[in-house]
PDB file of C-alpha atoms in Angstrom:
ATOM      1  CA  UNK A   1     -55.017 -18.291   8.650  1.00  0.00           C
ATOM      2  CA  UNK A   2     -53.690 -18.724  11.691  1.00  0.00           C
ATOM      3  CA  UNK A   3     -51.611 -21.325  10.450  1.00  0.00           C
ATOM      4  CA  UNK A   4     -50.212 -18.734   7.573  1.00  0.00           C
ATOM      5  CA  UNK A   5     -49.740 -16.313   9.664  1.00  0.00           C
ATOM      6  CA  UNK A   6     -47.806 -18.428  12.218  1.00  0.00           C
ATOM      7  CA  UNK A   7     -45.019 -20.150   9.601  1.00  0.00           C
ATOM      8  CA  UNK A   8     -44.734 -16.206   7.712  1.00  0.00           C
ATOM      9  CA  UNK A   9     -43.486 -14.597  11.104  1.00  0.00           C
ATOM     10  CA  UNK A  10     -41.588 -18.041  11.539  1.00  0.00           C
ATOM     11  CA  UNK A  11     -39.616 -17.701   7.773  1.00  0.00           C
ATOM     12  CA  UNK A  12     -38.636 -14.046   9.294  1.00  0.00           C
ATOM     13  CA  UNK A  13     -37.848 -14.597  12.364  1.00  0.00           C
ATOM     14  CA  UNK A  14     -35.780 -17.235  10.526  1.00  0.00           C
ATOM     15  CA  UNK A  15     -34.339 -15.003   7.873  1.00  0.00           C
ATOM     16  CA  UNK A  16     -33.280 -12.221   9.877  1.00  0.00           C
ATOM     17  CA  UNK A  17     -30.998 -14.464  12.433  1.00  0.00           C
ATOM     18  CA  UNK A  18     -29.598 -15.293   9.003  1.00  0.00           C
ATOM     19  CA  UNK A  19     -28.929 -11.467   8.625  1.00  0.00           C
ATOM     20  CA  UNK A  20     -27.596 -10.928  12.511  1.00  0.00           C
ATOM     21  CA  UNK A  21     -25.313 -13.637  12.851  1.00  0.00           C
ATOM     22  CA  UNK A  22     -24.380 -13.803   8.680  1.00  0.00           C
ATOM     23  CA  UNK A  23     -24.708  -9.946   7.599  1.00  0.00           C
ATOM     24  CA  UNK A  24     -25.501 -11.474   3.670  1.00  0.00           C
ATOM     25  CA  UNK A  25     -29.788 -10.497   2.745  1.00  0.00           C
ATOM     26  CA  UNK A  26     -30.459 -13.712   1.005  1.00  0.00           C
ATOM     27  CA  UNK A  27     -32.946 -14.039  -2.463  1.00  0.00           C
ATOM     28  CA  UNK A  28     -33.082 -10.661  -2.539  1.00  0.00           C
ATOM     29  CA  UNK A  29     -30.867  -9.403  -5.223  1.00  0.00           C
ATOM     30  CA  UNK A  30     -27.249 -11.527  -6.015  1.00  0.00           C
ATOM     31  CA  UNK A  31     -23.732 -10.441  -4.156  1.00  0.00           C
ATOM     32  CA  UNK A  32     -21.860  -8.305  -5.994  1.00  0.00           C
ATOM     33  CA  UNK A  33     -19.023  -9.773  -8.192  1.00  0.00           C
ATOM     34  CA  UNK A  34     -15.378  -7.865  -6.758  1.00  0.00           C
ATOM     35  CA  UNK A  35     -13.539  -6.528 -10.596  1.00  0.00           C
ATOM     36  CA  UNK A  36     -10.708  -5.510  -9.484  1.00  0.00           C
ATOM     37  CA  UNK A  37      -7.328  -5.817 -11.379  1.00  0.00           C
ATOM     38  CA  UNK A  38      -4.827  -5.754  -8.868  1.00  0.00           C
ATOM     39  CA  UNK A  39      -1.422  -4.154 -10.962  1.00  0.00           C
ATOM     40  CA  UNK A  40       1.768  -2.952  -8.749  1.00  0.00           C
ATOM     41  CA  UNK A  41       1.996  -0.002  -8.160  1.00  0.00           C
ATOM     42  CA  UNK A  42       4.920   2.612  -9.448  1.00  0.00           C
ATOM     43  CA  UNK A  43       7.289   3.833  -7.533  1.00  0.00           C
ATOM     44  CA  UNK A  44       9.450   6.563  -9.001  1.00  0.00           C
ATOM     45  CA  UNK A  45      12.856   8.228  -7.306  1.00  0.00           C
ATOM     46  CA  UNK A  46      13.153  12.285  -7.258  1.00  0.00           C
ATOM     47  CA  UNK A  47      17.170  12.862  -7.429  1.00  0.00           C
ATOM     48  CA  UNK A  48      18.216  16.160  -7.843  1.00  0.00           C
ATOM     49  CA  UNK A  49      21.147  16.021  -5.197  1.00  0.00           C
ATOM     50  CA  UNK A  50      22.136  12.489  -4.530  1.00  0.00           C
ATOM     51  CA  UNK A  51      26.323  13.069  -3.761  1.00  0.00           C
ATOM     52  CA  UNK A  52      26.936  14.002  -0.314  1.00  0.00           C
ATOM     53  CA  UNK A  53      29.799  14.001   2.225  1.00  0.00           C
ATOM     54  CA  UNK A  54      29.530  11.396   4.504  1.00  0.00           C
ATOM     55  CA  UNK A  55      27.887  11.885   7.631  1.00  0.00           C
ATOM     56  CA  UNK A  56      25.008  13.975   5.966  1.00  0.00           C
ATOM     57  CA  UNK A  57      21.716  12.865   5.105  1.00  0.00           C
ATOM     58  CA  UNK A  58      20.337  12.234   1.883  1.00  0.00           C
ATOM     59  CA  UNK A  59      16.162  13.351   1.061  1.00  0.00           C
ATOM     60  CA  UNK A  60      14.746  10.987  -1.774  1.00  0.00           C
ATOM     61  CA  UNK A  61      11.105  12.570  -2.653  1.00  0.00           C
ATOM     62  CA  UNK A  62       9.328   9.360  -3.669  1.00  0.00           C
ATOM     63  CA  UNK A  63       6.349   9.174  -5.203  1.00  0.00           C
ATOM     64  CA  UNK A  64       3.726   5.869  -5.202  1.00  0.00           C
ATOM     65  CA  UNK A  65       0.748   5.536  -7.323  1.00  0.00           C
ATOM     66  CA  UNK A  66      -2.082   3.041  -7.065  1.00  0.00           C
ATOM     67  CA  UNK A  67      -2.382   1.263 -10.214  1.00  0.00           C
ATOM     68  CA  UNK A  68      -5.282  -1.049  -9.538  1.00  0.00           C
ATOM     69  CA  UNK A  69      -7.946  -1.165 -12.782  1.00  0.00           C
ATOM     70  CA  UNK A  70     -11.846  -1.764 -11.461  1.00  0.00           C
ATOM     71  CA  UNK A  71     -14.834  -0.803 -10.030  1.00  0.00           C
ATOM     72  CA  UNK A  72     -14.379  -3.828  -7.500  1.00  0.00           C
ATOM     73  CA  UNK A  73     -10.724  -1.688  -6.459  1.00  0.00           C
ATOM     74  CA  UNK A  74     -12.209   0.956  -4.622  1.00  0.00           C
ATOM     75  CA  UNK A  75      -9.190   2.400  -1.503  1.00  0.00           C
ATOM     76  CA  UNK A  76      -6.554   0.345  -0.313  1.00  0.00           C
ATOM     77  CA  UNK A  77      -3.163   0.501   1.859  1.00  0.00           C
ATOM     78  CA  UNK A  78       0.202   0.192   0.246  1.00  0.00           C
ATOM     79  CA  UNK A  79       3.243  -0.182   1.885  1.00  0.00           C
ATOM     80  CA  UNK A  80       7.134   0.810   1.566  1.00  0.00           C
ATOM     81  CA  UNK A  81      10.239  -1.535   2.819  1.00  0.00           C
ATOM     82  CA  UNK A  82      13.578  -0.166   2.432  1.00  0.00           C
ATOM     83  CA  UNK A  83      16.844  -2.441   1.624  1.00  0.00           C
ATOM     84  CA  UNK A  84      19.477  -0.941   3.884  1.00  0.00           C
ATOM     85  CA  UNK A  85      21.892  -2.972   3.690  1.00  0.00           C
ATOM     86  CA  UNK A  86      25.085  -0.943   4.400  1.00  0.00           C
ATOM     87  CA  UNK A  87      23.701  -0.437   8.486  1.00  0.00           C
ATOM     88  CA  UNK A  88      23.407   2.713   7.131  1.00  0.00           C
ATOM     89  CA  UNK A  89      20.608   4.830   9.407  1.00  0.00           C
ATOM     90  CA  UNK A  90      17.279   5.052   7.218  1.00  0.00           C
ATOM     91  CA  UNK A  91      13.695   6.487   7.658  1.00  0.00           C
ATOM     92  CA  UNK A  92      10.139   6.013   5.552  1.00  0.00           C
ATOM     93  CA  UNK A  93       8.147   8.956   5.914  1.00  0.00           C
ATOM     94  CA  UNK A  94       5.279   7.150   6.048  1.00  0.00           C
ATOM     95  CA  UNK A  95       5.344   3.501   5.696  1.00  0.00           C
ATOM     96  CA  UNK A  96       2.421   2.403   5.126  1.00  0.00           C
ATOM     97  CA  UNK A  97      -0.071   4.791   3.574  1.00  0.00           C
ATOM     98  CA  UNK A  98      -3.754   4.209   2.090  1.00  0.00           C
ATOM     99  CA  UNK A  99      -4.465   5.109  -2.250  1.00  0.00           C
ATOM    100  CA  UNK A 100      -7.750   5.031  -4.231  1.00  0.00           C
ATOM    101  CA  UNK A 101      -7.800   3.605  -7.662  1.00  0.00           C
ATOM    102  CA  UNK A 102      -8.125   5.046 -10.699  1.00  0.00           C
ATOM    103  CA  UNK A 103      -7.046   8.512 -11.836  1.00  0.00           C
ATOM    104  CA  UNK A 104      -7.637  11.394  -9.559  1.00  0.00           C
ATOM    105  CA  UNK A 105      -5.840  13.115  -6.225  1.00  0.00           C
ATOM    106  CA  UNK A 106      -6.205  10.301  -4.125  1.00  0.00           C
ATOM    107  CA  UNK A 107      -4.381   7.487  -5.990  1.00  0.00           C
ATOM    108  CA  UNK A 108      -0.455   9.135  -6.095  1.00  0.00           C
ATOM    109  CA  UNK A 109       1.006   9.898  -2.780  1.00  0.00           C
ATOM    110  CA  UNK A 110       4.434  11.606  -1.684  1.00  0.00           C
ATOM    111  CA  UNK A 111       6.963  10.362   0.660  1.00  0.00           C
ATOM    112  CA  UNK A 112      10.779  10.519   1.783  1.00  0.00           C
ATOM    113  CA  UNK A 113      13.067   8.420   1.680  1.00  0.00           C
ATOM    114  CA  UNK A 114      16.134   9.419   4.692  1.00  0.00           C
ATOM    115  CA  UNK A 115      19.272   8.230   4.464  1.00  0.00           C
ATOM    116  CA  UNK A 116      22.363   8.973   6.652  1.00  0.00           C
ATOM    117  CA  UNK A 117      26.037   7.772   6.043  1.00  0.00           C
ATOM    118  CA  UNK A 118      28.438   7.120   8.517  1.00  0.00           C
ATOM    119  CA  UNK A 119      30.803  10.015   9.431  1.00  0.00           C
ATOM    120  CA  UNK A 120      33.260   6.766   9.032  1.00  0.00           C
ATOM    121  CA  UNK A 121      31.762   5.740   4.952  1.00  0.00           C
ATOM    122  CA  UNK A 122      34.117   6.004   2.660  1.00  0.00           C
ATOM    123  CA  UNK A 123      33.988   7.106  -1.248  1.00  0.00           C
ATOM    124  CA  UNK A 124      31.675   5.362  -3.869  1.00  0.00           C
ATOM    125  CA  UNK A 125      28.514   4.526  -4.534  1.00  0.00           C
ATOM    126  CA  UNK A 126      25.507   2.771  -2.195  1.00  0.00           C
ATOM    127  CA  UNK A 127      22.865   1.667  -3.162  1.00  0.00           C
ATOM    128  CA  UNK A 128      19.490   1.283  -1.470  1.00  0.00           C
ATOM    129  CA  UNK A 129      16.593  -0.101  -2.466  1.00  0.00           C
ATOM    130  CA  UNK A 130      12.915   0.564  -1.688  1.00  0.00           C
ATOM    131  CA  UNK A 131       9.546  -2.392  -1.876  1.00  0.00           C
ATOM    132  CA  UNK A 132       6.293  -0.698  -3.160  1.00  0.00           C
ATOM    133  CA  UNK A 133       3.843  -3.195  -2.851  1.00  0.00           C
ATOM    134  CA  UNK A 134      -0.264  -3.449  -1.859  1.00  0.00           C
ATOM    135  CA  UNK A 135      -1.191  -5.375   1.628  1.00  0.00           C
ATOM    136  CA  UNK A 136      -2.007  -8.339   1.598  1.00  0.00           C
ATOM    137  CA  UNK A 137      -0.787  -9.277  -2.683  1.00  0.00           C
ATOM    138  CA  UNK A 138       1.832 -10.378  -4.580  1.00  0.00           C
ATOM    139  CA  UNK A 139       2.587  -7.803  -6.365  1.00  0.00           C
ATOM    140  CA  UNK A 140       5.208  -5.227  -6.616  1.00  0.00           C
ATOM    141  CA  UNK A 141       8.067  -3.031  -7.814  1.00  0.00           C
ATOM    142  CA  UNK A 142      11.317  -2.111  -6.172  1.00  0.00           C
ATOM    143  CA  UNK A 143      13.896   1.360  -7.587  1.00  0.00           C
ATOM    144  CA  UNK A 144      17.597   1.469  -6.334  1.00  0.00           C
ATOM    145  CA  UNK A 145      18.614   5.013  -5.048  1.00  0.00           C
ATOM    146  CA  UNK A 146      21.952   5.550  -4.956  1.00  0.00           C
ATOM    147  CA  UNK A 147      23.843   7.709  -2.749  1.00  0.00           C
ATOM    148  CA  UNK A 148      27.679   8.693  -3.716  1.00  0.00           C
ATOM    149  CA  UNK A 149      30.135   9.927  -1.249  1.00  0.00           C
TER     150      UNK A 149
END
């Protein structure tokens, strides 16, 4: 009887060490499989006034929506990156943010993209691009906004 109790305690001790070092409980239940279909975010620019005089800042409201689908998705981190080939002053109000998956109020956010032309800018249409992507994922969407002088 003493041997059986010793073996039982030894098994519990080893199992406890395994849980302590790995964080996994084995033999009780299968580990859940992540089931998430990762889809590039939707990015929409709302530009009501994209024409201005040189040296003026234009603000573009940008809506970003998490399109991930599935019970294993949860909340994920997204990023917006601007491609500014003209060297003008640009900024994104919140370049990194968390969005939940599925439908609801927490899967969409608004950020503001600001572009300021130099006072020496000449007349024309200038393109700027925003790339939206989930941290650690390859799927991305690109949108273009125009600044017209």
